[in-house]
């Protein structure tokens, strides 16, 4: 073989090797570098408050806590014993027995739930109002007429309720009451809290038709394919997607929930495939609510999930999601339940559910990760490492926030950062070295309770979290991609450089390709093959 022929062959071989490197998985999937798509398929009002702006009587949503005071007696209505028996109007001050949770039936119709769970009822033959109904019906439903903070209350088939001089409530006031201080059928309503703004409140507040319109527009515009392009360019390889249990009933979910979330989840998987991003499906809201919070779609703050019927329904949801997405190349894992309450969900009940959920996922996939979230509240996540949930691809999800606990209230910026290194890093090292599940920081945020923190301080706090959480054996996911509160908004943080990801995570031009072209051109030029 001649000299030039040999040189040309060597050049071609070198170029082919360099081109092969351009096709090799240089950025192959290693650990999760993720972002949560919070507030999209499971509504959280604090993420996008404007979703609730059009609801009439929007301060009287499901779960709103109210106290009622007779304007004539100047006494509060009280469910004696917290419910289950009679009702009095004899309290000078209001506490738990005098606080009622609203169940909204329509814009002007409501039911009143007591501390112990019973409902105010007009079923008594003499019109006496009692707090003894375990389930609400027509006799437990009342029309509310409202003038600012003053209200009139009327059963659906009777006269107005009045406070008698015997300090009881009776539905026998047959006139149209006025709003003056001398009217026995007039009550002062104090809204104690109106904190629940989730899927239940939105859908039941708007009603089915309007809710479907509002949510369809939200799902179409809040997260789009362009968001996946942004995430890919930012070096994000995974999205954790919160879903509600009613997704398994789409397109005909039970009232008040509305259809559309399943089609949106399908779209997310298609976008993920297009941008080589993996998906974790996170069951954020279980039937009956596993923590009483708005993001679990609780109606009134109650935690009813730890019951055999609700757990069975939840396992059906896991079966549905596993069957639908197990063979989708974008699926990375299924999270069986988000943030169960330590105060309300017994550990043995949760572990039993996790073991059954693990087996369901394994019925459809041997490779999908099965993710178990820690209990929130007074619980040590080590309890899940000791539970022996499954034999392969098991992950424990920890949520790390320097918020929501009084211990963080007065920490300085330096102290917050020290906590990341001194506490979180040590805990992660313990879990990483444990002979058990992988560890995943499924939620964290570049926000804290430091007043007037500078941009540099935020950058330092974010850098500390990224450095420590990147050591988690499964990886991390930021909460959340979009949020009306900027520091909770991943996109805002990146674009405004409050959160600085490592340069290796950002998608850049393929330098192997550039090197291959440059090297080949140089060698060919030197050998005289290009002129």
XYZ file of C-alpha atoms in Angstrom:
531
model
C 0.000 0.000 0.000
C 1.369 3.421 -0.924
C 2.236 6.087 1.602
C -0.606 8.396 0.681
C -3.120 5.540 0.562
C -2.044 4.408 4.024
C -2.252 7.961 5.352
C -5.679 8.416 3.866
C -6.852 5.150 5.470
C -5.465 6.215 8.865
C -7.174 9.586 8.572
C -10.446 7.919 7.678
C -10.124 5.530 10.646
C -9.365 8.433 13.013
C -12.339 10.389 11.759
C -14.599 7.367 12.044
C -13.533 6.888 15.681
C -14.214 10.554 16.458
C -17.580 10.417 14.723
C -18.424 7.271 16.689
C -17.730 9.184 19.868
C -20.305 11.764 18.780
C -22.858 8.986 18.755
C -21.832 7.421 22.060
C -23.838 8.118 25.208
C -21.480 10.701 26.646
C -24.329 12.154 28.674
C -25.929 8.760 29.288
C -28.509 8.586 32.092
C -26.788 8.222 35.430
C -28.723 9.899 38.235
C -31.938 11.830 38.243
C -31.475 15.550 37.689
C -35.129 16.363 37.798
C -37.842 18.963 38.064
C -41.381 18.491 39.377
C -44.313 19.501 37.202
C -46.242 20.615 40.275
C -49.546 22.459 40.047
C -50.348 21.021 36.613
C -52.318 17.769 36.830
C -52.848 18.182 40.571
C -53.971 21.693 41.467
C -52.289 23.664 44.244
C -53.776 27.114 44.547
C -50.642 28.720 45.982
C -48.761 27.822 42.800
C -51.252 29.613 40.551
C -53.844 31.498 42.640
C -55.587 32.998 39.603
C -57.172 29.606 38.865
C -59.646 30.348 41.659
C -60.430 33.966 40.795
C -63.736 33.272 39.040
C -65.411 31.207 41.774
C -68.431 32.962 43.345
C -68.272 33.037 47.138
C -64.656 32.023 46.700
C -63.948 32.485 50.390
C -66.500 29.744 51.161
C -64.882 26.769 49.446
C -64.941 23.185 50.677
C -63.016 22.894 53.921
C -63.335 26.558 54.897
C -63.613 26.809 58.678
C -66.248 29.165 60.049
C -67.636 30.261 63.410
C -71.196 31.579 63.767
C -72.402 34.088 66.354
C -75.999 35.137 67.052
C -76.281 38.916 66.722
C -79.057 39.035 69.347
C -77.652 36.677 71.966
C -74.037 37.622 71.252
C -73.198 33.925 71.711
C -71.523 31.388 69.437
C -73.163 28.286 68.001
C -71.570 25.183 69.498
C -71.729 21.469 68.652
C -71.615 20.026 72.146
C -68.801 17.530 72.588
C -67.518 18.363 69.136
C -70.541 16.760 67.468
C -72.847 13.776 67.742
C -75.583 15.346 69.855
C -77.263 18.697 70.467
C -76.369 22.218 69.367
C -76.341 25.238 71.659
C -75.947 28.994 71.234
C -74.312 29.780 74.557
C -70.568 30.278 74.122
C -68.905 33.610 74.811
C -65.776 32.645 72.894
C -65.138 30.233 70.057
C -62.809 27.251 69.875
C -63.007 23.753 68.368
C -66.622 22.884 69.230
C -67.691 26.223 67.772
C -65.796 25.737 64.479
C -67.462 24.116 61.473
C -66.029 22.972 58.155
C -68.043 23.861 55.079
C -69.035 21.297 52.497
C -70.094 23.248 49.447
C -73.103 21.944 47.489
C -73.558 24.957 45.230
C -72.792 28.660 45.218
C -75.392 29.277 47.946
C -75.921 25.833 49.495
C -73.658 24.402 52.173
C -73.341 21.680 54.782
C -71.678 22.211 58.172
C -69.326 19.510 59.509
C -68.354 19.394 63.174
C -65.027 18.641 64.804
C -65.913 14.942 65.228
C -67.242 14.638 61.662
C -71.016 14.843 62.143
C -73.163 17.351 60.245
C -75.689 19.925 61.403
C -79.137 18.578 60.588
C -82.719 19.874 60.430
C -84.209 16.356 60.393
C -85.777 16.777 63.863
C -89.599 16.962 63.640
C -89.830 20.078 65.794
C -87.255 21.971 63.718
C -84.531 21.694 66.353
C -81.061 21.774 64.802
C -78.842 18.889 65.923
C -75.271 17.796 65.117
C -75.953 14.082 64.782
C -75.886 13.184 61.072
C -72.981 10.954 60.035
C -73.575 11.508 56.319
C -75.087 14.604 54.727
C -78.298 14.711 52.707
C -81.089 17.188 52.043
C -81.812 17.667 55.760
C -78.159 18.619 56.280
C -78.087 21.116 53.387
C -78.737 24.806 54.033
C -79.208 27.891 51.881
C -76.959 30.763 52.927
C -77.971 34.378 52.331
C -75.035 36.689 52.840
C -74.420 40.363 53.405
C -70.715 40.826 53.971
C -69.975 38.925 57.188
C -73.631 38.476 58.161
C -75.673 35.487 57.059
C -79.128 33.921 57.206
C -79.388 30.111 57.261
C -82.347 28.237 55.794
C -82.922 24.488 55.425
C -83.844 23.369 51.913
C -87.432 22.589 52.941
C -88.116 24.826 55.898
C -88.061 28.241 57.521
C -85.031 30.257 58.535
C -82.966 29.179 61.525
C -83.164 31.402 64.576
C -81.409 31.517 67.928
C -83.926 31.236 70.769
C -83.762 32.640 74.257
C -83.349 29.008 75.407
C -79.956 29.065 73.612
C -80.825 26.548 70.918
C -81.238 26.680 67.133
C -84.666 26.122 65.628
C -85.723 26.296 61.973
C -89.053 28.091 62.491
C -88.502 31.736 61.591
C -91.106 32.305 58.852
C -90.393 35.902 57.845
C -87.741 37.463 55.668
C -85.070 38.399 58.208
C -83.265 41.689 58.128
C -79.615 42.400 58.817
C -79.956 44.439 61.987
C -78.595 43.553 65.414
C -82.091 42.805 66.713
C -82.947 39.993 64.266
C -82.947 36.514 65.808
C -82.307 34.839 62.415
C -79.148 36.796 61.684
C -75.672 35.500 62.461
C -72.183 36.908 62.262
C -69.894 34.571 60.286
C -66.153 34.592 61.002
C -63.968 32.804 58.467
C -61.261 31.192 60.589
C -59.347 29.688 57.674
C -59.748 29.279 53.938
C -56.525 27.392 53.267
C -57.569 24.537 50.992
C -57.284 25.374 47.302
C -56.928 22.055 45.549
C -58.708 20.057 42.881
C -61.743 19.430 45.051
C -62.239 23.100 45.892
C -61.716 24.235 42.299
C -64.006 21.687 40.665
C -66.749 21.902 43.273
C -66.465 25.690 43.423
C -66.908 26.266 39.702
C -69.221 23.354 39.013
C -68.546 20.644 36.394
C -68.860 22.610 33.150
C -66.945 25.728 34.151
C -64.323 23.647 35.984
C -63.718 21.576 32.868
C -63.160 24.731 30.823
C -60.820 26.292 33.381
C -58.742 23.130 33.821
C -58.592 22.353 30.107
C -57.065 25.773 29.463
C -54.697 25.380 32.400
C -53.464 21.950 31.318
C -52.981 23.161 27.757
C -50.951 26.256 28.623
C -49.220 25.695 31.973
C -46.894 22.944 30.709
C -46.082 22.598 26.999
C -43.524 20.941 24.743
C -41.421 24.109 24.877
C -40.981 23.540 28.616
C -39.445 20.150 27.889
C -37.095 21.793 25.410
C -36.051 24.269 28.102
C -35.498 21.453 30.592
C -33.428 19.475 28.096
C -31.259 22.502 27.331
C -30.812 23.055 31.067
C -29.492 19.524 31.530
C -32.597 18.125 33.237
C -33.079 14.444 32.469
C -36.244 13.624 34.441
C -39.633 15.075 35.276
C -41.611 13.991 38.337
C -45.276 14.370 37.416
C -47.845 14.562 40.234
C -51.201 12.977 39.348
C -54.477 12.485 41.185
C -56.230 9.162 41.712
C -59.132 10.196 39.456
C -56.815 9.971 36.430
C -57.563 6.234 36.375
C -61.259 7.035 35.857
C -60.725 9.389 32.925
C -62.717 10.363 30.851
C -65.514 9.949 33.438
C -64.044 10.622 36.887
C -66.385 10.814 39.879
C -67.752 14.225 40.853
C -66.531 16.822 41.351
C -63.367 15.920 39.414
C -63.290 16.552 35.681
C -61.665 14.749 32.774
C -58.532 15.660 30.858
C -55.579 14.795 33.080
C -54.905 11.458 31.369
C -54.576 13.031 27.925
C -52.218 15.635 29.400
C -50.069 12.903 30.966
C -49.908 11.131 27.612
C -48.692 14.384 26.062
C -45.999 14.703 28.727
C -44.702 11.236 27.859
C -44.626 12.124 24.160
C -42.679 15.334 24.852
C -40.340 13.446 27.155
C -39.575 10.923 24.413
C -38.872 13.734 21.962
C -36.315 15.325 24.289
C -34.852 12.142 25.801
C -36.271 12.945 29.235
C -37.499 10.306 31.673
C -40.783 10.414 33.595
C -41.650 9.538 37.169
C -45.388 9.246 37.744
C -46.082 10.424 41.290
C -49.438 9.557 42.874
C -49.820 12.877 44.645
C -53.484 12.589 45.648
C -54.940 9.285 46.859
C -58.659 8.604 47.405
C -59.686 9.811 50.841
C -56.517 11.957 51.119
C -53.338 10.640 52.709
C -52.392 13.901 54.461
C -55.372 16.292 54.529
C -53.628 18.912 52.407
C -54.871 20.621 49.263
C -52.325 18.809 47.092
C -53.909 15.492 48.106
C -57.315 16.801 46.955
C -58.741 16.657 50.466
C -62.248 18.051 50.688
C -62.007 19.485 54.176
C -58.600 18.600 55.626
C -59.603 15.144 56.829
C -57.302 12.136 56.297
C -59.476 9.145 55.391
C -57.059 7.197 53.162
C -55.879 4.583 55.711
C -58.988 2.434 55.211
C -59.190 -0.918 53.377
C -61.563 0.439 50.736
C -59.472 3.499 49.890
C -56.244 1.492 49.891
C -57.813 -1.010 47.507
C -58.864 1.833 45.210
C -55.341 3.242 45.342
C -53.816 -0.084 44.329
C -56.214 -0.125 41.370
C -54.796 3.261 40.335
C -51.231 1.895 40.527
C -52.331 -1.068 38.406
C -53.861 1.279 35.826
C -50.771 3.487 35.591
C -48.402 0.512 35.469
C -50.344 -1.215 32.728
C -50.589 1.945 30.642
C -46.989 3.160 30.858
C -44.792 0.154 31.757
C -43.627 -0.346 28.169
C -43.203 3.346 27.423
C -39.503 4.089 26.911
C -39.850 7.371 28.817
C -41.010 5.734 32.055
C -38.369 5.720 34.771
C -40.486 4.932 37.798
C -43.794 5.069 39.640
C -44.089 6.723 43.047
C -46.739 4.859 45.007
C -47.854 7.727 47.261
C -46.751 11.278 48.017
C -46.230 12.508 51.589
C -48.433 10.238 53.711
C -49.083 11.777 57.123
C -47.162 10.261 60.016
C -49.902 11.388 62.419
C -52.710 9.686 60.495
C -51.166 6.839 58.484
C -49.834 3.957 60.630
C -46.459 2.632 59.511
C -47.616 -0.976 59.225
C -50.536 0.109 57.035
C -48.222 2.092 54.792
C -45.628 -0.686 54.491
C -48.331 -3.207 53.611
C -49.576 -0.853 50.883
C -46.059 -0.239 49.558
C -45.361 -3.982 49.324
C -48.570 -4.588 47.386
C -47.878 -1.596 45.142
C -44.354 -2.826 44.456
C -45.675 -6.198 43.328
C -48.248 -4.570 41.048
C -45.556 -2.557 39.275
C -43.417 -5.685 38.986
C -46.337 -7.497 37.330
C -45.843 -5.153 34.380
C -42.159 -4.206 34.527
C -38.991 -5.645 36.011
C -37.055 -2.454 35.297
C -39.268 0.442 36.422
C -38.189 1.980 39.718
C -40.718 1.720 42.525
C -40.534 4.831 44.683
C -41.800 5.145 48.249
C -42.159 8.539 49.888
C -41.265 9.122 53.509
C -44.050 9.946 55.945
C -44.240 13.652 56.724
C -44.356 14.832 60.304
C -42.743 13.058 63.204
C -41.242 10.076 61.371
C -37.696 8.979 60.598
C -37.226 7.893 56.967
C -34.949 5.081 58.196
C -38.196 3.228 58.893
C -38.601 2.587 55.166
C -35.046 1.293 54.828
C -35.858 -1.325 57.417
C -39.137 -2.396 55.813
C -37.883 -4.762 53.080
C -40.409 -3.525 50.522
C -38.965 -5.205 47.444
C -35.883 -6.836 46.000
C -34.908 -4.593 43.070
C -35.015 -0.989 41.873
C -36.577 0.339 45.073
C -36.194 4.014 45.963
C -37.006 6.041 49.082
C -38.083 9.630 48.415
C -37.067 12.295 50.960
C -38.335 15.865 50.798
C -35.826 18.452 51.984
C -37.054 21.969 52.764
C -35.424 24.570 55.018
C -38.985 25.675 55.698
C -42.199 24.531 57.436
C -40.454 23.904 60.743
C -39.891 26.430 63.562
C -36.241 25.391 63.781
C -35.577 27.221 60.497
C -37.434 30.422 61.366
C -34.511 32.388 62.765
C -31.557 30.839 60.965
C -29.233 33.138 59.056
C -28.154 32.399 55.520
C -24.848 30.951 56.751
C -26.638 28.753 59.285
C -29.007 27.434 56.620
C -26.072 26.493 54.428
C -24.267 24.897 57.367
C -27.387 22.819 58.033
C -27.214 21.445 54.496
C -23.611 20.335 54.951
C -23.777 19.260 58.596
C -27.170 17.551 58.709
C -28.463 16.686 55.263
C -25.109 15.474 53.947
C -24.646 13.199 56.952
C -28.123 11.728 56.594
C -27.618 11.108 52.877
C -24.315 9.395 53.533
C -26.055 7.102 56.019
C -28.796 6.197 53.554
C -26.404 5.810 50.627
C -24.347 3.324 52.595
C -27.373 1.398 53.863
C -27.926 -2.030 52.360
C -31.312 -1.178 50.949
C -33.213 1.183 48.657
C -31.678 4.025 46.692
C -32.244 7.521 48.071
C -33.976 10.298 46.139
C -34.494 13.942 47.071
C -37.827 14.132 45.284
C -38.580 17.695 46.398
C -36.364 20.624 47.356
C -36.390 24.329 46.606
C -34.039 27.287 46.496
C -36.056 29.177 49.106
C -35.715 29.770 52.828
C -36.885 32.026 55.668
C -33.981 34.461 55.374
C -35.275 38.026 55.101
C -33.866 40.221 52.326
C -31.363 37.604 51.165
C -29.156 38.779 48.288
C -28.799 37.102 44.937
C -25.340 35.865 45.902
C -26.746 34.329 49.090
C -29.396 32.503 47.063
C -26.694 31.272 44.692
C -24.636 29.977 47.617
C -27.676 28.264 49.162
C -28.572 26.682 45.833
C -24.990 25.572 45.216
C -24.827 23.915 48.646
C -28.045 22.015 47.999
C -26.986 20.913 44.536
C -23.610 19.736 45.833
C -25.111 17.712 48.673
C -28.267 16.405 46.974
C -26.277 15.309 43.932
C -24.723 12.696 46.222
C -28.099 10.991 46.678
C -27.778 7.580 45.043
C -30.890 8.073 42.873
C -30.710 11.851 42.393
C -32.929 14.872 42.978
C -35.917 16.806 41.616
C -36.586 20.520 42.150
C -40.027 21.704 43.294
C -41.291 23.021 40.926
C -40.966 24.023 37.258
C -43.415 26.950 37.397
C -44.771 28.934 40.321
C -46.190 32.401 40.919
C -43.685 32.703 43.782
C -40.422 33.226 41.889
C -37.918 31.416 44.106
C -40.074 28.290 43.908
C -40.032 28.593 40.119
C -37.189 26.563 38.576
C -37.423 28.359 35.243
C -37.224 31.788 36.892
C -34.265 30.672 39.021
C -32.322 29.460 36.002
C -33.099 32.390 33.715
C -32.343 34.936 36.442
C -29.285 33.000 37.649
C -30.400 32.643 41.245
C -29.740 28.912 40.835
C -26.529 27.973 39.026
C -26.440 24.462 37.643
C -23.021 23.003 36.901
C -21.744 23.737 33.405
C -21.553 20.009 32.661
C -25.334 19.756 32.925
C -26.129 22.338 30.263
C -26.614 21.111 26.717
C -23.836 22.512 24.524
C -22.694 21.875 20.946
C -21.160 18.430 20.426
C -17.455 19.105 20.746
C -16.566 15.593 19.609
C -18.230 16.413 16.309
C -16.358 19.705 16.084
C -13.082 17.920 16.916
C -13.720 15.224 14.338
C -14.380 17.724 11.565
C -11.487 19.964 12.545
C -8.997 17.118 12.944
C -10.001 15.495 9.697
C -9.796 18.722 7.763
C -6.382 19.528 9.271
C -4.887 16.120 8.514
C -6.269 16.052 5.015
C -4.907 19.507 4.385
C -1.467 18.552 5.725
C -1.394 15.469 3.504
C -2.324 17.438 0.452
C -5.780 15.936 -0.080
C -7.501 19.323 0.172
C -6.306 22.341 -1.653
